[in-house]
Structure formats: C-alpha cells, structure tokens
Short mmCIF file of C-alpha atoms and ligand atoms in Angstrom, two decimals:
data_model
loop_
_atom_site.label_atom_id
_atom_site.label_comp_id
_atom_site.label_asym_id
_atom_site.label_seq_id
_atom_site.Cartn_x
_atom_site.Cartn_y
_atom_site.Cartn_z
CA MET A 1 -98.41 198.10 139.12
CA ARG A 2 -96.81 199.33 135.91
CA GLN A 3 -94.82 196.18 135.08
CA PRO A 4 -97.20 193.43 136.12
CA ILE A 5 -96.04 190.68 133.72
CA ILE A 6 -93.62 188.06 134.99
CA HIS A 7 -91.96 185.52 132.69
CA ILE A 8 -90.48 182.46 134.36
CA ASP A 9 -88.12 180.23 132.38
CA MET A 10 -86.26 177.27 133.84
CA ASP A 11 -82.55 177.14 132.98
CA ALA A 12 -81.56 174.23 130.67
CA PHE A 13 -84.53 172.43 132.18
CA TYR A 14 -84.12 168.75 131.16
CA ALA A 15 -80.36 168.85 131.61
CA SER A 16 -80.67 170.55 135.01
CA VAL A 17 -83.11 167.90 136.19
CA GLU A 18 -80.57 165.20 135.23
CA GLN A 19 -77.89 167.03 137.22
CA LEU A 20 -80.31 167.41 140.12
CA ASP A 21 -81.25 163.72 140.25
CA PHE A 22 -77.75 162.40 139.46
CA PRO A 23 -75.25 164.52 141.42
CA GLU A 24 -72.31 162.84 139.65
CA LEU A 25 -73.38 164.75 136.51
CA ARG A 26 -73.02 168.19 138.09
CA GLY A 27 -70.37 170.32 136.43
CA LEU A 28 -70.26 167.97 133.42
CA PRO A 29 -71.48 168.70 129.89
CA VAL A 30 -74.83 166.88 129.89
CA ILE A 31 -76.75 166.37 126.65
CA VAL A 32 -80.31 165.08 126.90
CA GLY A 33 -81.89 163.48 123.86
CA GLY A 34 -82.02 160.51 121.51
CA ALA A 35 -79.13 158.13 120.90
CA PRO A 36 -76.49 159.32 118.39
CA GLU A 37 -76.63 155.95 116.57
CA GLY A 38 -80.26 156.45 115.67
CA ARG A 39 -81.26 159.79 114.30
CA GLY A 40 -81.59 161.29 117.75
CA VAL A 41 -81.94 164.99 118.34
CA VAL A 42 -80.73 167.09 121.28
CA ALA A 43 -83.66 167.97 123.53
CA ALA A 44 -81.59 170.02 125.98
CA ALA A 45 -77.96 170.75 126.83
CA SER A 46 -76.45 171.84 130.14
CA TYR A 47 -74.58 175.14 130.19
CA GLU A 48 -71.30 173.19 130.32
CA ALA A 49 -72.26 171.53 127.00
CA ARG A 50 -73.51 174.78 125.46
CA ARG A 51 -70.00 176.19 125.77
CA PHE A 52 -69.02 173.71 123.04
CA GLY A 53 -71.77 175.01 120.77
CA VAL A 54 -74.27 172.26 121.55
CA HIS A 55 -77.90 173.41 121.43
CA SER A 56 -81.37 171.87 121.35
CA ALA A 57 -82.86 170.54 118.10
CA MET A 58 -79.36 169.75 116.78
CA PRO A 59 -78.75 166.14 115.63
CA MET A 60 -77.15 164.18 118.49
CA ALA A 61 -74.35 162.98 116.22
CA ALA A 62 -73.36 166.58 115.49
CA ALA A 63 -73.50 167.43 119.20
CA ILE A 64 -71.09 164.61 120.03
CA ARG A 65 -68.69 165.81 117.35
CA LEU A 66 -68.65 169.26 118.98
CA CYS A 67 -68.46 167.91 122.51
CA PRO A 68 -66.94 164.39 122.48
CA ARG A 69 -66.88 164.15 126.29
CA GLY A 70 -70.54 165.08 126.59
CA VAL A 71 -72.63 162.75 128.75
CA VAL A 72 -75.70 161.70 126.78
CA ARG A 73 -78.83 161.00 128.84
CA PRO A 74 -82.21 159.80 127.60
CA VAL A 75 -85.26 162.02 127.97
CA ARG A 76 -87.26 161.22 131.14
CA MET A 77 -90.41 163.10 130.29
CA GLN A 78 -92.46 161.86 133.22
CA ARG A 79 -89.96 163.22 135.72
CA TYR A 80 -89.77 166.58 133.94
CA ALA A 81 -93.56 166.75 133.81
CA GLU A 82 -93.75 166.04 137.54
CA LEU A 83 -91.38 168.91 138.36
CA SER A 84 -93.19 171.13 135.88
CA ARG A 85 -96.44 170.51 137.77
CA ASN A 86 -94.77 171.39 141.08
CA ILE A 87 -93.47 174.63 139.61
CA ARG A 88 -96.87 175.47 138.16
CA GLU A 89 -98.44 175.02 141.60
CA ILE A 90 -95.99 177.57 143.02
CA LEU A 91 -96.91 180.02 140.25
CA LYS A 92 -100.63 179.50 140.74
CA SER A 93 -100.37 180.37 144.42
CA TYR A 94 -99.80 184.00 143.35
CA THR A 95 -102.41 184.41 140.62
CA PRO A 96 -104.81 182.31 138.54
CA LEU A 97 -103.51 184.23 135.50
CA VAL A 98 -100.73 181.78 134.62
CA GLU A 99 -100.16 180.97 130.94
CA PRO A 100 -97.76 178.08 130.42
CA ILE A 101 -96.08 178.26 127.02
CA SER A 102 -94.08 175.08 127.37
CA ILE A 103 -93.11 172.53 130.00
CA ASP A 104 -90.57 174.93 131.56
CA GLU A 105 -91.86 178.40 130.77
CA ALA A 106 -94.85 180.49 131.81
CA PHE A 107 -96.20 184.01 131.94
CA LEU A 108 -97.98 185.46 134.99
CA ASP A 109 -100.08 188.58 135.18
CA VAL A 110 -99.90 189.79 138.78
CA THR A 111 -102.00 192.93 138.32
CA GLY A 112 -103.82 193.65 141.54
CA GLY A 113 -101.68 191.32 143.63
CA GLU A 114 -99.92 194.09 145.60
CA ARG A 115 -102.13 193.99 148.65
CA LEU A 116 -101.60 190.30 149.18
CA PHE A 117 -98.08 189.71 147.91
CA GLY A 118 -96.35 193.04 147.25
CA ASP A 119 -95.30 194.37 143.86
CA ALA A 120 -94.26 192.28 140.85
CA GLU A 121 -90.59 192.52 141.74
CA LYS A 122 -91.20 191.12 145.19
CA ILE A 123 -93.40 188.35 143.79
CA GLY A 124 -90.78 187.51 141.15
CA ARG A 125 -88.02 187.22 143.78
CA GLU A 126 -90.18 185.06 145.98
CA ILE A 127 -91.10 182.73 143.11
CA LYS A 128 -87.45 182.34 142.11
CA GLU A 129 -86.47 181.50 145.69
CA ARG A 130 -89.34 179.09 146.19
CA ILE A 131 -88.59 177.22 142.97
CA LYS A 132 -84.99 176.84 144.11
CA ARG A 133 -85.94 175.77 147.61
CA GLU A 134 -88.79 173.44 146.70
CA THR A 135 -87.35 171.79 143.57
CA GLY A 136 -83.60 172.45 143.70
CA LEU A 137 -83.70 174.00 140.21
CA THR A 138 -82.89 177.52 139.04
CA ALA A 139 -85.26 179.70 137.05
CA SER A 140 -84.65 182.96 135.25
CA VAL A 141 -87.20 185.67 135.84
CA GLY A 142 -88.12 188.64 133.64
CA ILE A 143 -90.51 191.38 134.78
CA ALA A 144 -91.91 194.06 132.49
CA PRO A 145 -95.02 195.98 131.46
CA ASN A 146 -95.87 193.38 128.78
CA MET A 147 -95.24 189.80 127.63
CA PHE A 148 -92.75 190.61 124.89
CA LEU A 149 -90.48 192.59 127.21
CA ALA A 150 -90.83 190.17 130.12
CA LYS A 151 -89.69 187.24 127.97
CA LEU A 152 -86.77 189.24 126.59
CA ALA A 153 -85.78 190.20 130.12
CA SER A 154 -85.62 186.60 131.32
CA ASP A 155 -83.84 185.44 128.14
CA MET A 156 -81.19 188.11 128.46
CA SER A 157 -80.49 187.53 132.13
CA LYS A 158 -80.05 183.74 131.81
CA PRO A 159 -78.87 181.62 133.56
CA ASP A 160 -80.08 182.16 137.11
CA GLY A 161 -81.21 185.60 135.99
CA PHE A 162 -83.49 188.27 137.37
CA LEU A 163 -84.21 191.40 135.36
CA VAL A 164 -86.85 194.10 135.65
CA VAL A 165 -87.55 196.37 132.67
CA HIS A 166 -89.56 199.46 133.60
CA GLU A 167 -91.84 201.28 131.16
CA GLU A 168 -89.49 204.28 130.99
CA GLU A 169 -86.45 202.04 130.30
CA LYS A 170 -87.91 200.01 127.46
CA ASP A 171 -86.66 202.16 124.56
CA ASP A 172 -83.04 202.04 125.73
CA PHE A 173 -83.34 198.37 126.60
CA LEU A 174 -84.53 197.43 123.10
CA ALA A 175 -82.46 199.82 120.94
CA PRO A 176 -79.15 197.89 120.71
CA LEU A 177 -80.67 194.41 120.37
CA PRO A 178 -80.52 192.57 117.03
CA VAL A 179 -83.87 192.38 115.21
CA SER A 180 -83.80 188.59 115.61
CA ARG A 181 -84.85 189.21 119.23
CA ILE A 182 -88.32 190.19 118.02
CA TRP A 183 -91.00 187.51 118.16
CA GLY A 184 -91.64 186.06 114.71
CA VAL A 185 -88.37 187.28 113.21
CA GLY A 186 -86.67 184.05 112.12
CA PRO A 187 -83.49 183.78 110.05
CA ALA A 188 -85.31 184.47 106.75
CA THR A 189 -86.98 187.67 108.00
CA GLU A 190 -83.75 188.73 109.64
CA LYS A 191 -81.97 188.44 106.28
CA ALA A 192 -84.71 190.44 104.56
CA LEU A 193 -84.35 193.16 107.20
CA ASN A 194 -80.55 193.14 107.01
CA ARG A 195 -80.84 193.68 103.26
CA ILE A 196 -82.64 197.00 103.82
CA GLY A 197 -79.99 198.04 106.33
CA VAL A 198 -81.84 197.04 109.48
CA ASN A 199 -79.69 195.20 112.00
CA THR A 200 -80.77 196.47 115.40
CA ILE A 201 -84.17 197.29 116.84
CA ALA A 202 -83.16 200.96 116.80
CA ASP A 203 -82.61 200.66 113.01
CA LEU A 204 -86.04 199.09 112.64
CA ARG A 205 -87.75 202.00 114.38
CA LYS A 206 -86.47 204.37 111.71
CA ILE A 207 -88.27 202.55 108.89
CA PRO A 208 -91.75 203.99 108.28
CA ARG A 209 -94.58 201.53 108.76
CA GLU A 210 -95.73 201.95 105.13
CA ILE A 211 -92.34 200.84 103.84
CA LEU A 212 -92.39 197.81 106.13
CA ARG A 213 -95.88 196.98 104.83
CA THR A 214 -94.74 196.78 101.23
CA GLN A 215 -92.27 194.09 102.23
CA PHE A 216 -93.82 192.29 105.17
CA GLY A 217 -97.59 192.72 104.74
CA LYS A 218 -99.53 192.51 107.98
CA PHE A 219 -96.47 191.43 109.93
CA ALA A 220 -95.24 195.03 109.49
CA ASP A 221 -97.58 196.18 112.27
CA THR A 222 -96.11 193.64 114.65
CA LEU A 223 -92.60 194.75 113.74
CA HIS A 224 -93.55 198.40 114.18
CA ASN A 225 -95.13 197.86 117.60
CA LEU A 226 -92.68 195.40 119.11
CA SER A 227 -89.70 197.53 118.06
CA ARG A 228 -91.25 200.23 120.28
CA GLY A 229 -91.91 197.82 123.13
CA ILE A 230 -95.66 197.86 122.50
CA ASP A 231 -97.37 194.50 123.00
CA GLU A 232 -101.09 194.34 123.74
CA ARG A 233 -101.41 190.58 124.18
CA LYS A 234 -102.99 189.38 127.40
CA VAL A 235 -101.94 186.49 129.59
CA VAL A 236 -104.58 183.79 129.02
CA PRO A 237 -104.68 180.83 131.41
CA GLU A 238 -105.03 177.57 129.49
CA SER A 239 -108.29 176.72 131.23
CA LEU A 240 -109.90 179.79 129.67
CA ALA A 241 -108.30 179.42 126.26
CA LYS A 242 -110.70 179.41 123.33
CA SER A 243 -108.16 177.59 121.22
CA LEU A 244 -104.80 175.86 121.51
CA SER A 245 -102.20 176.29 118.84
CA SER A 246 -98.66 175.61 117.81
CA GLU A 247 -96.62 177.02 114.96
CA THR A 248 -93.23 176.67 113.37
CA THR A 249 -91.21 179.21 111.46
CA PHE A 250 -88.83 177.31 109.20
CA PRO A 251 -85.14 178.31 109.19
CA GLU A 252 -85.39 178.31 105.38
CA ASP A 253 -88.57 178.68 103.31
CA VAL A 254 -89.93 175.25 102.41
CA SER A 255 -91.67 173.89 99.30
CA ASP A 256 -91.13 170.18 99.93
CA LEU A 257 -94.36 168.43 100.91
CA ASP A 258 -92.67 165.81 103.11
CA THR A 259 -91.00 168.46 105.26
CA LEU A 260 -94.33 170.26 105.59
CA ARG A 261 -96.12 167.06 106.59
CA ARG A 262 -93.50 166.29 109.19
CA ALA A 263 -93.84 169.78 110.66
CA LEU A 264 -97.62 169.38 110.71
CA TYR A 265 -97.35 166.09 112.56
CA GLU A 266 -95.12 167.60 115.23
CA GLN A 267 -97.52 170.47 115.73
CA ALA A 268 -100.54 168.17 115.82
CA TYR A 269 -98.73 166.16 118.48
CA ARG A 270 -97.93 169.23 120.54
CA VAL A 271 -101.48 170.57 120.43
CA ALA A 272 -102.90 167.09 121.15
CA SER A 273 -100.67 166.70 124.24
CA ARG A 274 -101.87 170.00 125.61
CA LEU A 275 -105.52 169.16 124.93
CA GLN A 276 -105.09 165.80 126.69
CA ARG A 277 -103.36 167.35 129.67
CA LYS A 278 -106.22 169.80 130.03
CA GLY A 279 -108.94 167.21 129.49
CA LEU A 280 -110.15 169.15 126.45
CA HIS A 281 -111.35 168.18 122.97
CA GLY A 282 -111.83 170.45 119.98
CA ARG A 283 -114.00 170.34 116.88
CA THR A 284 -112.55 173.03 114.64
CA ILE A 285 -109.07 172.54 113.22
CA THR A 286 -107.31 175.43 111.56
CA LEU A 287 -104.21 175.42 109.42
CA ARG A 288 -102.28 178.65 109.10
CA VAL A 289 -99.82 179.12 106.27
CA ARG A 290 -97.50 182.04 105.71
CA TYR A 291 -95.85 182.17 102.29
CA ALA A 292 -92.34 183.43 101.61
CA ASP A 293 -93.84 186.80 100.58
CA PHE A 294 -95.56 187.03 104.02
CA ARG A 295 -99.04 186.56 102.63
CA THR A 296 -100.86 184.55 105.30
CA ILE A 297 -103.90 182.34 104.81
CA THR A 298 -105.94 180.15 107.13
CA ARG A 299 -108.00 177.09 106.21
CA SER A 300 -110.39 175.47 108.69
CA ALA A 301 -112.54 172.40 108.98
CA THR A 302 -115.17 171.65 111.58
CA LEU A 303 -115.45 167.95 112.36
CA GLU A 304 -118.56 166.02 113.32
CA GLN A 305 -117.08 165.12 116.67
CA HIS A 306 -114.67 166.63 119.15
CA VAL A 307 -111.18 165.16 118.86
CA ASN A 308 -107.95 165.29 120.86
CA THR A 309 -105.38 162.88 119.41
CA SER A 310 -102.44 163.82 117.22
CA THR A 311 -103.56 161.38 114.50
CA GLU A 312 -106.97 162.98 114.18
CA ILE A 313 -105.60 166.50 114.19
CA TYR A 314 -102.80 165.59 111.79
CA ASP A 315 -105.16 163.84 109.33
CA CYS A 316 -107.35 166.89 109.17
CA THR A 317 -104.54 169.43 108.71
CA ARG A 318 -102.83 167.25 106.12
CA LYS A 319 -106.06 167.15 104.09
CA LEU A 320 -106.39 170.92 104.39
CA LEU A 321 -102.79 171.37 103.26
CA GLU A 322 -103.13 169.02 100.31
CA THR A 323 -106.52 170.20 99.06
CA LYS A 324 -107.06 173.77 100.18
CA VAL A 325 -103.64 175.40 100.02
CA GLU A 326 -102.15 176.76 96.80
CA MET A 327 -98.67 175.22 96.62
CA LYS A 328 -97.56 175.42 92.99
CA GLY A 329 -94.32 177.35 92.76
CA LYS A 330 -94.81 178.63 96.32
CA ARG A 331 -92.48 178.52 99.26
CA ILE A 332 -93.72 178.44 102.83
CA ARG A 333 -92.19 180.25 105.74
CA LEU A 334 -94.50 179.34 108.60
CA LEU A 335 -97.03 176.62 109.38
CA GLY A 336 -99.43 176.71 112.31
CA VAL A 337 -102.06 174.35 113.65
CA SER A 338 -104.80 175.37 116.03
CA VAL A 339 -107.75 173.60 117.57
CA SER A 340 -110.79 175.59 118.71
CA ASN A 341 -114.45 175.03 119.52
CA LEU A 342 -113.23 173.38 122.72
CA ALA A 343 -115.15 171.31 125.22
CA GLY A 344 -114.20 169.40 128.34
CA ASN A 345 -114.47 165.60 128.55
CA ILE A 346 -117.75 165.63 130.43
CA GLU A 347 -119.45 168.32 128.38
CA ARG A 348 -118.49 166.45 125.25
CA GLN A 349 -119.99 163.20 126.46
CA MET A 350 -123.19 164.92 127.46
CA ARG A 351 -123.54 166.41 124.03
CA LEU A 352 -123.42 163.04 122.33
CA PRO A 353 -126.87 161.52 121.90
CA PHE A 354 -127.38 158.09 123.47
CA GLY A 355 -126.12 155.18 121.44
CA LEU A 356 -123.93 157.18 119.13
CA ASN A 357 -120.77 155.80 120.67
CA GLY A 358 -121.87 152.29 119.76
CA HIS A 359 -122.42 153.14 116.11
CA ASP A 360 -119.02 154.64 115.71
CA GLU A 361 -116.89 151.63 116.40
CA GLY A 362 -114.34 152.29 113.67
CA GLY A 363 -113.94 155.87 114.83
CA GLU A 364 -113.58 154.83 118.44
CA LYS A 365 -110.94 152.24 117.59
CA ARG A 366 -109.04 154.82 115.65
CA ARG A 367 -109.22 157.29 118.51
CA ARG A 368 -107.98 154.65 120.94
CA ALA A 369 -105.07 153.86 118.64
CA GLY A 370 -104.31 157.56 118.39
CA ARG A 371 -104.29 157.98 122.15
CA ALA A 372 -102.03 154.94 122.56
CA LEU A 373 -99.60 156.35 120.03
CA ASP A 374 -99.48 159.68 121.82
CA GLU A 375 -98.87 157.89 125.11
CA VAL A 376 -95.96 155.90 123.65
CA LYS A 377 -94.46 159.00 122.19
CA ARG A 378 -94.78 160.78 125.49
CA ARG A 379 -93.00 157.95 127.30
CA MET A 380 -90.22 157.88 124.79
CA GLY A 381 -89.79 161.56 125.19
CA GLU A 382 -90.36 164.24 122.65
CA ASN A 383 -87.04 163.57 120.93
CA SER A 384 -88.26 164.27 117.48
CA ILE A 385 -90.03 167.38 118.60
CA ASP A 386 -88.24 170.65 118.81
CA ARG A 387 -89.19 172.96 121.60
CA GLY A 388 -91.83 175.58 120.66
CA ASP A 389 -91.03 178.45 118.44
CA VAL A 390 -91.85 181.20 120.82
CA ARG A 391 -89.10 183.74 120.83
MG1 MG B 401 -86.00 177.12 129.62
#
C-alpha cells in the first residue's frame, strides 16, 4: 500500500453534535462556547455560523457581533467525549495503529491491512460511512503516503470530504498552496517567508536549504522536507507513547510573563487530561521554548513521584520557565510542555515502597485537589482552552 495513512477529522464536531441532538438547530448558525457576558470563547462553530466569519478560539462577544442571530450553546464535553469514544472504537476495528490528536481527529496507519479490509481507500470509505451510520455525524477523510499529506487532504476536502493524494501527485498537490499550510508555519513565520518572496509551497522549494537555515535554524529542515511532501513521522498509538505533549505557537511573539504562564497552564491541562484518560502518570516534565529567532531550547525536571494533574505539571513548568529560561529582552514564539518517563496506575503503585503514601499527606491532598480541579474544568467544558495547534 503506497498511501497507507488515513486522517479522520470530524466536521465542526461540537456544533454538529448539538445539531444532531437538537434537530431544531439544524440549518441554523450554531456557536458552541462560553457565555458572551463572561469572557467566553468560541469552542466550535457550525458551517452556517462560519459563513459569518465566526471561528473557534474567538471571543464569544466578537462572534455575536459578526453573527447576531447565532444560537449560542454551552459546551457538553461529556457527550462529545462519549461520541469520540464510539468513533475511536470504529477506527480501532481496522488497526491498532490509531493516533488520536484531539477529541475529533485521528491518524491511522493501515499498512498491511489489505488482506483483511482492502486498500486504504476502501478502508477510508468504509470508516466514513460507518461513522455516519453509527453516530449520525460526518467526518472528512484524507488518505496519503504520510501524515502531513493525509491531514492536508482531509482539511482541504472539508466538509464531508474524501480526498486521496497519491505519491506521484504530491508535488502538484502541494505547489499552489500557501506556505501557511505547512505544519509549524504560524502567522509570524509566514510573514518572515513572505518577506523573502515566498508565498506558495512551490516558492519555498526554490529556496536552498542553507539559506533557510540562516533564517530559521533547525526548522529549515522541516520546511525543506514538508515542502517536498516528505514526512517521516510514524503513527504512534497513545498506549505506546513514550511521552505526551502539547504546544502552542503564538500568533505574535510574546515577552509578557502572564501570557506565557496562561499558555503553560492550558498546555499542562491538556497533557494532564490525556494522561488521566489513559491511566498514565509521568515523572519527567519538559518545557520547550522557541525564541523569535527560532533558537529552540528544552529544560527538564524529573520529579520524585509520578504525577498526572494539571496543577502538578503546571507548577513544574512554571518553575522551569521562571528559573531556567533566559527571558531578558527575548520574545517567544512557541511554548511546549511534555511529560515522559510514563507509567500506568498499577505499575506506579507497585513501585512505591510500603508506607510512603502515608508519609506524604500534604502531597496527596494537593494531588486530590488537582484532580478535582481538572474534573470541574472538564465538566465545564474546555472553554478557555483553544483546540490544539496541529496544522
Ligand atoms: Mg474537526
């Protein structure tokens, strides 16, 4: 199979679930998120609302100004999570190599599945139909030789899309696209590329790697490869992951400590939720910082115990940021948090010597408080949390 990677992405997921469960909302501009009176943020918008320019992560008040007849619905995270689990079960019936990248998106590697299920295209069609039949929701499906191209294919065919990019088509497929379609190219990098005359991916291919290196450091190699449709990453199922991570590329470079702390908290929360869902704990916490000049550093700490709450992860990364990261006169473009040195719940308990739990009352209380906080936040929905930065 030469294009064994399938990317599945649900269309306007939260908003579509609202329209599924409340038929009176179908055909209406539905905006899911926090109340406009508070400082609510849009978590998702139906395609009817997107026509007015409403998009996720925008303040709710701004969304209502653009789309005054929009129907605002609160986030019902438990319901979305339930449907997400059903969808994941469908995906897992084709291969164990399923890598979820958010609640409504996943990659599958179906290499070697031909004998049982047919080629990737057949599997992709079947998955799309089963998701529709079994949940009532539409997914967009991209199929390609690697993860980068598969995600682009599903993005570009949305909504209700289905697109296969073959190895021999990838150059033509990529050439006319704006460079912002490349993973890791946010608005700041896009501007830097535009300044040297690079607007499309075809333009980018003409710039020698050495020239890119002088401006973008190590990221130049990524730019060079992705512009040619080369992506060597492998689909890693979460159960086999050695680490879990989350990162944010800021729309503008940031030097303000409060903004950085807030971003860290959101990432700590995201990583903590995934650890908790998987029944995992981690001991090593790593902070990744990319400066405006693309220099990237990492700072790690290994804790005495395995942890999995957002408070614990946040406390550690905040300390790393405040004590181990050169900030004077610097601007930051990207922040990432990862947790590694993972262990499951049972393994972790077995590793603790007898009695230790009892001596660590303060720590245990703190962990309980952290878990409670995460639970509350989950129930209230992830309003304050923008949806991953994978692009
Ligand atoms: Mg989606």
